[in-house]
CSV table of C-alpha atoms in Angstrom, one decimal:
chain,number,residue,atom,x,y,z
A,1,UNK,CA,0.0,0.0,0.0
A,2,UNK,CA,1.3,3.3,-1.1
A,3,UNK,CA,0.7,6.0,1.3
A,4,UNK,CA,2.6,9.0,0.7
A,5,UNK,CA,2.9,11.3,-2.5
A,6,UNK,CA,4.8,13.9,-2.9
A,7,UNK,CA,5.1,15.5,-6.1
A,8,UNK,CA,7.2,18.4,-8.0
A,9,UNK,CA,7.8,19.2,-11.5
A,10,UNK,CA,10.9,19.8,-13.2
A,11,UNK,CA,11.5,21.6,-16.8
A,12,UNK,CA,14.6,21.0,-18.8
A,13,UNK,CA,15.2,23.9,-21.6
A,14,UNK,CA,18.0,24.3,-23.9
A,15,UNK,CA,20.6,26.4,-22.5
A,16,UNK,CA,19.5,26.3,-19.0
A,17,UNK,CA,18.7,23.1,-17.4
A,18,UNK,CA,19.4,20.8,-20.1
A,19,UNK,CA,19.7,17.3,-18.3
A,20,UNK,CA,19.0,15.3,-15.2
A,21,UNK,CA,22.4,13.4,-14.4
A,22,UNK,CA,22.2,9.7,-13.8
A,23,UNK,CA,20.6,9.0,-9.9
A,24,UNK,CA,18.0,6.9,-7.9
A,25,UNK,CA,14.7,8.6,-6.7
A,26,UNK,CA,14.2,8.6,-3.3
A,27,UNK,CA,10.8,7.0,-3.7
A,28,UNK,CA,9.5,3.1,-3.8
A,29,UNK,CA,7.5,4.3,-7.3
A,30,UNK,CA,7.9,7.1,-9.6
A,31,UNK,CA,5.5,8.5,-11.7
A,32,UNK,CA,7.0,10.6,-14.1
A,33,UNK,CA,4.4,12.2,-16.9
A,34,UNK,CA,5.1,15.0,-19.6
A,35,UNK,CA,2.9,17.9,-19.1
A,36,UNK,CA,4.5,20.4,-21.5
A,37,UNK,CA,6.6,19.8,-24.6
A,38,UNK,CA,8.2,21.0,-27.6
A,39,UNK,CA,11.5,19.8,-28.3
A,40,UNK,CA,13.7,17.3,-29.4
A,41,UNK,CA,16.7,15.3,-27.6
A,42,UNK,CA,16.3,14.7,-23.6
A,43,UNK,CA,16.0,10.9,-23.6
A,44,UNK,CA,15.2,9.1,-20.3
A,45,UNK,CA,17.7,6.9,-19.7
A,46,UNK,CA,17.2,3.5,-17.6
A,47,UNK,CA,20.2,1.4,-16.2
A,48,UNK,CA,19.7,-1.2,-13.8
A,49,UNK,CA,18.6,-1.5,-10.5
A,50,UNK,CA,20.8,0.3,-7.7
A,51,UNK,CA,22.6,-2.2,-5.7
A,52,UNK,CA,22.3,-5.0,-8.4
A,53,UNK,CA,25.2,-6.1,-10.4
A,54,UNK,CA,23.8,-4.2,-13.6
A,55,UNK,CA,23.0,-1.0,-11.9
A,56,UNK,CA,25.2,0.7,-14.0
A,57,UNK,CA,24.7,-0.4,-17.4
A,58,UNK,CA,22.5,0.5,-20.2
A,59,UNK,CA,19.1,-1.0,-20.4
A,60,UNK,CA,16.9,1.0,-22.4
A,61,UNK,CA,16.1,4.8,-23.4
A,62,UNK,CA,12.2,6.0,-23.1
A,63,UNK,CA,11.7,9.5,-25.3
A,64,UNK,CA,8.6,11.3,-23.0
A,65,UNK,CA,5.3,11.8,-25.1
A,66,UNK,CA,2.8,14.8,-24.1
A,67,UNK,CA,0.2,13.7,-21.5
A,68,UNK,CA,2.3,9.8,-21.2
A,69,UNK,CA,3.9,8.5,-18.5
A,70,UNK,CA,6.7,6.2,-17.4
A,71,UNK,CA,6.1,4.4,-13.9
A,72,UNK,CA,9.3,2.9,-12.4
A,73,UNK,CA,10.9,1.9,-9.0
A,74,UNK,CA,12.7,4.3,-7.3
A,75,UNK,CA,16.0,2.3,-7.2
A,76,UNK,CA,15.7,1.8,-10.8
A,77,UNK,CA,19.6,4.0,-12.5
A,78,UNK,CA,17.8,6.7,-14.5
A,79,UNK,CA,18.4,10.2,-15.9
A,80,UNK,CA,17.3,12.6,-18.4
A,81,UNK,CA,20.2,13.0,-21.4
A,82,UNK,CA,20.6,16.5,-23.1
A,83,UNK,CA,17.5,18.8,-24.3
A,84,UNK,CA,19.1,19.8,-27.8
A,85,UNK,CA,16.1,22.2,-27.9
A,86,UNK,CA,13.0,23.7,-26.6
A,87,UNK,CA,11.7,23.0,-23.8
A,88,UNK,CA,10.1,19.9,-21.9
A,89,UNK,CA,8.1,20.2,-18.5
A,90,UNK,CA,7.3,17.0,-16.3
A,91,UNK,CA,5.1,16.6,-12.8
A,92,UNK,CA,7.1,13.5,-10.9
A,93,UNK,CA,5.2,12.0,-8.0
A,94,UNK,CA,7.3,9.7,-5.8
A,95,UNK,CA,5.6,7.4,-4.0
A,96,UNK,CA,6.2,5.6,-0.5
A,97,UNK,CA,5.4,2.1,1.5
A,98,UNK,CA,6.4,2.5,5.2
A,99,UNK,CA,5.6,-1.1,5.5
A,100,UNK,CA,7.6,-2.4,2.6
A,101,UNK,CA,10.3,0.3,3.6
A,102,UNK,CA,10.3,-1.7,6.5
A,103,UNK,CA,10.1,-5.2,5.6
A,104,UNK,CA,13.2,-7.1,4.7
A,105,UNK,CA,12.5,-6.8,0.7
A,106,UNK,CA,13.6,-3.3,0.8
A,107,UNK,CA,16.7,-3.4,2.4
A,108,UNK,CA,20.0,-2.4,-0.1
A,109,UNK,CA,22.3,-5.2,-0.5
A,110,UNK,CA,25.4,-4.1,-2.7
A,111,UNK,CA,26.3,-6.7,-5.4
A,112,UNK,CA,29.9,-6.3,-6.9
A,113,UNK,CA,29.2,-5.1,-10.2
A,114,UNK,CA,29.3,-7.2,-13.2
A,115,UNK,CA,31.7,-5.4,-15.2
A,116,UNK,CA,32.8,-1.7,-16.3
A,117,UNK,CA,30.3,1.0,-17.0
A,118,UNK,CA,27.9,2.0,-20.0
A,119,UNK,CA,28.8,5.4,-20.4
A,120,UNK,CA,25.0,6.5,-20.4
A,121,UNK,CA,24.7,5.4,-17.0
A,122,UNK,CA,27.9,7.2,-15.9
A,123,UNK,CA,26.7,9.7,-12.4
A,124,UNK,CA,28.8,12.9,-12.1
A,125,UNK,CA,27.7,13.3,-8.9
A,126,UNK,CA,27.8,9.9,-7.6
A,127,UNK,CA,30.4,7.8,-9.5
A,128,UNK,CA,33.8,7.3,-7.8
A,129,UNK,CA,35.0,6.5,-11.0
A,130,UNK,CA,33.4,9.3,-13.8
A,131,UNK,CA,36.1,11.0,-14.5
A,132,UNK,CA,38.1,7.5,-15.7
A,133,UNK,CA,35.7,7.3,-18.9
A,134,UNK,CA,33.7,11.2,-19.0
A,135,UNK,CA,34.8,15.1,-18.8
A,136,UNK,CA,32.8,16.2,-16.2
A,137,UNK,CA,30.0,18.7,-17.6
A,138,UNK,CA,31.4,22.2,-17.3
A,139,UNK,CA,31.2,23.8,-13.4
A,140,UNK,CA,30.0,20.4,-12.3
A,141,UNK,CA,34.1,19.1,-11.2
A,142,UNK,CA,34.8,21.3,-8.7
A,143,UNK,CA,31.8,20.3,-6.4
A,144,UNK,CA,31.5,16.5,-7.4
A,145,UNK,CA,35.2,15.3,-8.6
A,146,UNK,CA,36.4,12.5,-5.9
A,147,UNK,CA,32.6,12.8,-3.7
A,148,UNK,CA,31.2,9.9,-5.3
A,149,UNK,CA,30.1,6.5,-3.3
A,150,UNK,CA,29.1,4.3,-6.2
A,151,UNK,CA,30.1,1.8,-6.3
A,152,UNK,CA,30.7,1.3,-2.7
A,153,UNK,CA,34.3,0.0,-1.9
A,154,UNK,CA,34.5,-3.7,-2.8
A,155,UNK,CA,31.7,-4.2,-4.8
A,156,UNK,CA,34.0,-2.6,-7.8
A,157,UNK,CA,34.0,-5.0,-11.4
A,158,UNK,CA,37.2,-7.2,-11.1
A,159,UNK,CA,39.1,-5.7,-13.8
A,160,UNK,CA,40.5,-2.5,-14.4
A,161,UNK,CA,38.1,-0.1,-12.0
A,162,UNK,CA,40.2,2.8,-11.0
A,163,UNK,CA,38.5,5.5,-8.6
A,164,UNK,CA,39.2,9.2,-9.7
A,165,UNK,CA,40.9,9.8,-6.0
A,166,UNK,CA,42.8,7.1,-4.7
A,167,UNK,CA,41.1,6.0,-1.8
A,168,UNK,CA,43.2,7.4,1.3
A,169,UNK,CA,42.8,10.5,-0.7
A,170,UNK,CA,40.4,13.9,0.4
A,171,UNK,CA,37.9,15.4,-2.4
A,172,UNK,CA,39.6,18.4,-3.5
């Protein structure tokens, strides 16, 4: 039973806020519908399922229609790519379960990942690793480079990950 919804909308225009980096809601369900739109570009990205060993890798793309929606968990890897132009306007409900967020289902268990990163699912401000494969988007380094968590230490793929800070390393 869902039993909170709280709900905001977000615009993304050309020039101004032109994407949605990669993240997790902080929701059990997300109901994402377009409201307003004329443009082109500003795909939805999905990647896997935070925790799992896919979480970062490409799944599929969903490109918003006026008055559709997309309905998705909140742990579910997801963010909006570039607006190339116009402008696109969303209302986003996130939904809650303070039973299921307190049954043993919910809880996060970190898997190692399977392997290295689709660079669609790559998070500026979450990835400890983004800068290994992406420039960061421009004023976006000096406040995320060497803060991520993902993925936590020890659940890294087996070959090859290298964090953008060493580990006994501060965040500049």
């Amino acid at each position: 039973e869902l039993e909170a919804h709280p709900s905001f909308t977000i615009r993304y225009r050309g020039g101004e806020d032109t994407h949605l980096d990669v993240h997790t809601d902080d929701s059990d369900i997300t109901f994402n519908v377009n409201i307003f739109g004329n443009y082109s570009g500003a795909p939805l990205v999905f990647c896997g399922i935070n925790g799992e060993p896919d979480h970062r890798l490409f799944r599929t793309a969903y490109q918003h229609r006026l008055g559709y929606a997309v309905l998705h968990r909140g742990r579910h890897r997801h963010g909006a790519e570039d607006i190339t132009s116009g402008e696109r306007m969303n209302l986003v409900v996130w939904s809650y379960s303070p039973t299921y967020r307190s049954s043993e289902a919910s809880r996060k268990v970190h898997q190692k990942e399977a392997r290295k990163p689709d660079l669609r699912c790559l998070s500026y401000t979450h990835d400890r690793d983004f800068a290994q494969f992406r420039e960061f988007p421009p004023d976006k380094k000096s406040r995320h480079f060497g803060r991520g968590w993902c993925p936590p230490r020890g659940k890294e793929y087996h070959h090859g990950f290298v964090p953008d800070l060493p580990a006994d390393s501060a965040a500049l």
